Amino acid sequence: MDIRKIADDIAASPQITPADVPQIAGAGYRAIICNRPDGEGADQPNFEEIESAAKAAGLEARYIPVVSGKVQDTDAEAFGKALRDLPGPVLAYCRSGTRSATLWSLSQAKALPPAHILAATKEAGYDMAGVVRRIVNGGKTPTDTGDAKFDVVVVGGGAAGIAVSASLKARKPELNIALLDPADIHYYQPGWTMVGGGIFEPQTTARTMGSLIPRGVHWIKAAVAAFEPEDNAVVLDGCRVVKYDRLIVCPGLKLDWHKVEGLVDTLGKNGVTSNYRYDLAPYTWELVRGFKGGRALFTQPPMPIKCAGAPQKALYLSGDHWFRTGVLPRVQIEFMNAGGVLFGVKDYVPALETYIEKYRAKLNFFHNLVAVDGPARKATFKVAKPDTEPTEVTVEFDMMHVCPPQTAPDFIRVSPLADAAGWVDVDQNTLRHKTYDNVWSLGDVMNAPNAKTAAAARMQAPVVAENVAADIDGKAPVALYNGYGSCPLTVERGKIVLAEFGYGGALLPSFPKWLIDGTKPTRAAWLLKEQILPPVYWKAMLRGKEWMAKPEPVSAS
């Protein structure tokens, strides 16, 4: 028997026999649904046999036969009613289990998010790609999908999405491009570290989305529910369908606040803050400025995360303020890092360690935040050091800056575009999808082994634009991405360690060493971060002006 659990109250399986029923009862199931019509196969027991065995085992049985490939809306409604009426958990079966999984998916479409349904069935081994539109449409067969068609569809209106739209439009002004994003506001997220350090005002990091969409690009203000790459289609919430010739996927990643027990309930109060949210970064500065002493924790979850240096940037700017104001002797700073190193590129570590010593910070490696009790001001960490049994420790705090766990968005993880870990599966050099030739991806959501930073997206946008334009012209990829990413580590107010690196940790400095030595803290790098990069972001990157971001060409050899 091959029983595949979909949810707590339902499992699906291929054809069962009367002899299997006692084992099903022993596994805790209290009811059976048959979704296979009698006589479909020569070796198939009929429902009466299964029903008789079920009664003998004390189980209820229900017959909801469905012809393979012809699941009707009424079938899904009957299945949903049976789930409500029957004692659970329920085992449903057909020839392979797919019809039963499909019926469950459609019956739950009004109650559960599409991504949840697709994830549950995918985990159980059932592909619901054929009924995605019906799931998004609340379990009903769409009658009017409102199809629209574009040369290029860009998913995501963050730094990567707007930049690549602008770069592509600059190369091919005649292209009919649509950008899909439901947000009203676009944020300059690299600025939030500076907000948390009292350097930037929060409103300088936000602009309306409408003011930034490149001229001539259609903005469709809607969320994506699912992808149908075999049909060159994107399904939106509400079951509208947008078709494309080429697709560029860059919706960013998901900050999974709920993964830490108790965190959501205490954010913004009880001394718990995060620079990873626009509305909380000012609270960081409020806490730092008013701190008179005690234990200050700064957390970093497992990789990958966006801007891997941001958790310790908050530590350094806080420590610098307490150093300058004379509070530092009364502060115990601890860096709770789920990883095993201070920074992933060793060339920058000596300079950072100097500041760890300056601020008397304690480094706690392999400590991953799993729970927070805000009112009690206690944080629990899972400690998983190499070659030792994992343990948990609870630490009291007076202030805590949290970097949340991060994953690909739900609608990406359950899509055909994702790899086994849930990220969009691309060739790391051309950023083209490994399976679908007319799909590209950039920014935080794709699986190339580079740092997830805005600086990386700034370099990736011209590469994707160049390669999409070449593909339109019938050519092979003409540009390569070298893995460039940049992390301006704000080690003190007025100085930055400018980490710039590519694949494999190779150093990729943008400036001569006499101007900015990225391995050392410099005033010049601070001026770059504070005064130059924001206007470069707003006025160049998002407008398709590729200052210091020309793509590397494919070698002629």
Short mmCIF file of C-alpha atoms in Angstrom, two decimals, residues 275-498:
data_model
loop_
_atom_site.label_atom_id
_atom_site.label_comp_id
_atom_site.label_asym_id
_atom_site.label_seq_id
_atom_site.Cartn_x
_atom_site.Cartn_y
_atom_site.Cartn_z
CA ASN A 275 15.76 46.67 10.26
CA TYR A 276 14.25 44.21 7.79
CA ARG A 277 10.92 46.06 7.98
CA TYR A 278 10.23 49.67 7.01
CA ASP A 279 7.98 50.33 10.00
CA LEU A 280 10.40 48.76 12.51
CA ALA A 281 13.71 50.34 11.49
CA PRO A 282 12.81 53.62 13.32
CA TYR A 283 12.09 51.55 16.45
CA THR A 284 15.64 50.19 16.22
CA TRP A 285 17.02 53.70 16.46
CA GLU A 286 14.59 54.54 19.26
CA LEU A 287 15.82 51.55 21.26
CA VAL A 288 19.50 52.20 20.57
CA ARG A 289 19.26 55.90 21.42
CA GLY A 290 17.41 55.22 24.68
CA PHE A 291 19.44 52.18 25.80
CA LYS A 292 21.10 52.69 29.17
CA GLY A 293 22.63 49.27 29.61
CA GLY A 294 21.90 45.55 29.63
CA ARG A 295 22.10 42.68 27.17
CA ALA A 296 21.57 43.44 23.47
CA LEU A 297 21.15 40.48 21.15
CA PHE A 298 21.58 40.59 17.36
CA THR A 299 20.42 37.49 15.50
CA GLN A 300 21.19 35.98 12.11
CA PRO A 301 19.24 32.97 10.72
CA PRO A 302 20.56 30.23 8.41
CA MET A 303 21.50 31.22 4.86
CA PRO A 304 20.36 32.22 2.36
CA ILE A 305 19.17 35.65 3.45
CA LYS A 306 19.05 39.02 1.73
CA CYS A 307 22.07 41.17 2.54
CA ALA A 308 23.95 38.73 4.73
CA GLY A 309 25.82 41.60 6.38
CA ALA A 310 22.71 43.45 7.58
CA PRO A 311 22.38 41.66 10.93
CA GLN A 312 25.88 42.69 11.96
CA LYS A 313 25.54 46.16 10.44
CA ALA A 314 22.86 46.76 13.07
CA LEU A 315 25.28 45.51 15.73
CA TYR A 316 28.11 47.79 14.60
CA LEU A 317 26.04 50.97 14.32
CA SER A 318 24.44 50.29 17.70
CA GLY A 319 27.78 49.55 19.31
CA ASP A 320 29.27 52.70 17.78
CA HIS A 321 26.48 54.87 19.22
CA TRP A 322 26.91 53.32 22.67
CA PHE A 323 30.69 53.78 22.38
CA ARG A 324 30.36 57.45 21.47
CA THR A 325 27.83 58.17 24.22
CA GLY A 326 29.75 56.34 26.95
CA VAL A 327 27.06 53.68 27.45
CA LEU A 328 29.07 50.75 26.02
CA PRO A 329 30.70 49.70 29.36
CA ARG A 330 27.19 48.95 30.65
CA VAL A 331 26.14 47.00 27.53
CA GLN A 332 26.66 43.31 26.83
CA ILE A 333 26.43 42.78 23.06
CA GLU A 334 25.96 39.23 21.74
CA PHE A 335 25.81 38.17 18.08
CA MET A 336 23.67 35.03 17.76
CA ASN A 337 24.61 33.61 14.37
CA ALA A 338 23.13 30.37 12.98
CA GLY A 339 26.22 30.05 10.80
CA GLY A 340 29.78 29.23 11.75
CA VAL A 341 31.69 32.31 10.53
CA LEU A 342 31.45 36.06 11.00
CA PHE A 343 31.42 36.72 7.25
CA GLY A 344 31.50 34.35 4.29
CA VAL A 345 34.46 35.97 2.47
CA LYS A 346 37.56 35.64 4.65
CA ASP A 347 39.38 38.71 3.27
CA TYR A 348 36.99 41.01 5.13
CA VAL A 349 36.94 39.17 8.45
CA PRO A 350 40.07 40.73 10.08
CA ALA A 351 38.66 44.26 9.81
CA LEU A 352 35.29 43.11 11.16
CA GLU A 353 36.91 41.27 14.08
CA THR A 354 38.62 44.50 15.09
CA TYR A 355 35.19 46.09 15.58
CA ILE A 356 33.82 43.03 17.35
CA GLU A 357 36.64 43.56 19.86
CA LYS A 358 36.06 47.32 20.00
CA TYR A 359 32.40 46.84 20.93
CA ARG A 360 33.24 43.89 23.23
CA ALA A 361 30.70 41.76 21.38
CA LYS A 362 30.43 38.05 22.13
CA LEU A 363 30.16 35.79 19.07
CA ASN A 364 27.79 32.84 19.49
CA PHE A 365 28.00 30.69 16.36
CA PHE A 366 25.52 27.94 15.42
CA HIS A 367 22.79 29.69 17.45
CA ASN A 368 19.48 29.85 15.55
CA LEU A 369 16.55 31.82 17.03
CA VAL A 370 13.47 29.57 17.35
CA ALA A 371 11.24 31.32 19.91
CA VAL A 372 10.75 34.66 21.64
CA ASP A 373 8.88 35.50 24.84
CA GLY A 374 8.60 39.27 24.50
CA PRO A 375 7.00 40.18 27.84
CA ALA A 376 9.50 38.00 29.71
CA ARG A 377 12.33 39.26 27.48
CA LYS A 378 13.65 35.78 26.79
CA ALA A 379 14.87 34.30 23.51
CA THR A 380 15.34 30.60 22.78
CA PHE A 381 18.00 29.38 20.36
CA LYS A 382 18.64 25.99 18.83
CA VAL A 383 22.36 25.33 19.11
CA ALA A 384 23.59 22.91 16.44
CA LYS A 385 27.38 22.78 16.52
CA PRO A 386 29.16 20.34 14.18
CA ASP A 387 29.49 16.79 15.48
CA THR A 388 27.39 17.48 18.59
CA GLU A 389 23.79 16.80 19.49
CA PRO A 390 21.56 19.88 19.00
CA THR A 391 20.48 21.59 22.19
CA GLU A 392 18.38 24.61 23.11
CA VAL A 393 19.40 27.57 25.23
CA THR A 394 17.24 30.42 26.53
CA VAL A 395 18.87 33.84 26.88
CA GLU A 396 17.47 36.90 28.63
CA PHE A 397 17.69 40.21 26.78
CA ASP A 398 16.94 43.89 27.22
CA MET A 399 16.99 44.62 23.49
CA MET A 400 17.02 42.30 20.49
CA HIS A 401 17.46 43.01 16.80
CA VAL A 402 16.08 40.10 14.77
CA CYS A 403 16.88 39.05 11.25
CA PRO A 404 13.98 36.77 10.23
CA PRO A 405 14.29 33.38 8.50
CA GLN A 406 13.91 33.74 4.74
CA THR A 407 12.59 31.53 1.95
CA ALA A 408 11.39 31.82 -1.62
CA PRO A 409 7.77 33.06 -1.86
CA ASP A 410 5.14 30.34 -1.55
CA PHE A 411 3.93 30.69 -5.15
CA ILE A 412 7.51 30.20 -6.35
CA ARG A 413 8.32 27.20 -4.15
CA VAL A 414 5.34 25.19 -5.43
CA SER A 415 5.83 26.14 -9.08
CA PRO A 416 7.42 24.15 -11.92
CA LEU A 417 10.11 26.86 -12.05
CA ALA A 418 11.58 25.92 -8.66
CA ASP A 419 14.46 23.62 -7.79
CA ALA A 420 14.27 21.11 -4.93
CA ALA A 421 15.00 23.86 -2.39
CA GLY A 422 12.26 26.12 -3.75
CA TRP A 423 14.35 28.72 -5.61
CA VAL A 424 14.01 29.50 -9.34
CA ASP A 425 16.37 27.14 -11.13
CA VAL A 426 18.72 29.09 -13.42
CA ASP A 427 22.06 28.77 -15.14
CA GLN A 428 24.28 30.85 -12.85
CA ASN A 429 26.08 32.53 -15.73
CA THR A 430 23.29 33.46 -18.16
CA LEU A 431 20.46 33.53 -15.56
CA ARG A 432 18.29 31.60 -17.98
CA HIS A 433 16.05 28.88 -16.61
CA LYS A 434 17.54 25.40 -16.87
CA THR A 435 14.32 23.82 -18.18
CA TYR A 436 12.30 26.58 -19.83
CA ASP A 437 14.29 28.44 -22.49
CA ASN A 438 11.97 31.47 -22.52
CA VAL A 439 12.24 32.10 -18.77
CA TRP A 440 14.91 34.10 -16.90
CA SER A 441 15.27 35.05 -13.26
CA LEU A 442 17.27 37.54 -11.21
CA GLY A 443 17.36 39.07 -7.76
CA ASP A 444 16.86 37.27 -4.47
CA VAL A 445 14.53 34.53 -5.76
CA MET A 446 16.87 32.60 -8.05
CA ASN A 447 19.30 29.87 -7.04
CA ALA A 448 22.66 31.14 -8.31
CA PRO A 449 25.19 30.98 -5.42
CA ASN A 450 25.68 34.73 -5.09
CA ALA A 451 24.96 37.23 -2.32
CA LYS A 452 21.35 38.39 -2.32
CA THR A 453 21.85 42.17 -2.43
CA ALA A 454 20.54 45.15 -4.38
CA ALA A 455 24.04 45.56 -5.79
CA ALA A 456 23.79 42.04 -7.22
CA ALA A 457 20.46 42.88 -8.86
CA ARG A 458 22.04 46.04 -10.32
CA MET A 459 24.57 43.85 -12.13
CA GLN A 460 22.11 41.10 -13.04
CA ALA A 461 19.51 43.36 -14.69
CA PRO A 462 21.70 44.29 -17.71
CA VAL A 463 22.78 40.64 -18.10
CA VAL A 464 19.17 39.44 -18.29
CA ALA A 465 18.12 42.35 -20.52
CA GLU A 466 21.01 41.68 -22.89
CA ASN A 467 20.27 37.97 -23.07
CA VAL A 468 16.52 38.38 -23.52
CA ALA A 469 17.16 40.91 -26.30
CA ALA A 470 19.58 38.47 -27.94
CA ASP A 471 17.03 35.67 -27.69
CA ILE A 472 14.41 37.84 -29.37
CA ASP A 473 16.90 38.38 -32.20
CA GLY A 474 17.44 34.63 -32.51
CA LYS A 475 20.90 34.69 -30.93
CA ALA A 476 22.52 32.69 -28.14
CA PRO A 477 23.21 34.38 -24.76
CA VAL A 478 25.67 37.23 -25.13
CA ALA A 479 26.23 38.31 -21.50
CA LEU A 480 27.47 36.54 -18.37
CA TYR A 481 26.94 37.25 -14.68
CA ASN A 482 30.06 36.74 -12.57
CA GLY A 483 28.27 36.49 -9.24
CA TYR A 484 29.00 40.08 -8.22
CA GLY A 485 27.50 41.25 -4.97
CA SER A 486 28.33 44.08 -2.63
CA CYS A 487 27.84 44.49 1.10
CA PRO A 488 28.81 47.88 2.56
CA LEU A 489 29.43 46.90 6.19
CA THR A 490 28.75 49.96 8.34
CA VAL A 491 31.29 49.25 11.05
CA GLU A 492 30.96 52.73 12.60
CA ARG A 493 29.26 56.01 11.81
CA GLY A 494 31.45 57.48 9.08
CA LYS A 495 33.34 54.32 8.04
CA ILE A 496 32.48 51.26 5.99
CA VAL A 497 34.18 48.00 5.04
CA LEU A 498 33.09 47.72 1.40
#
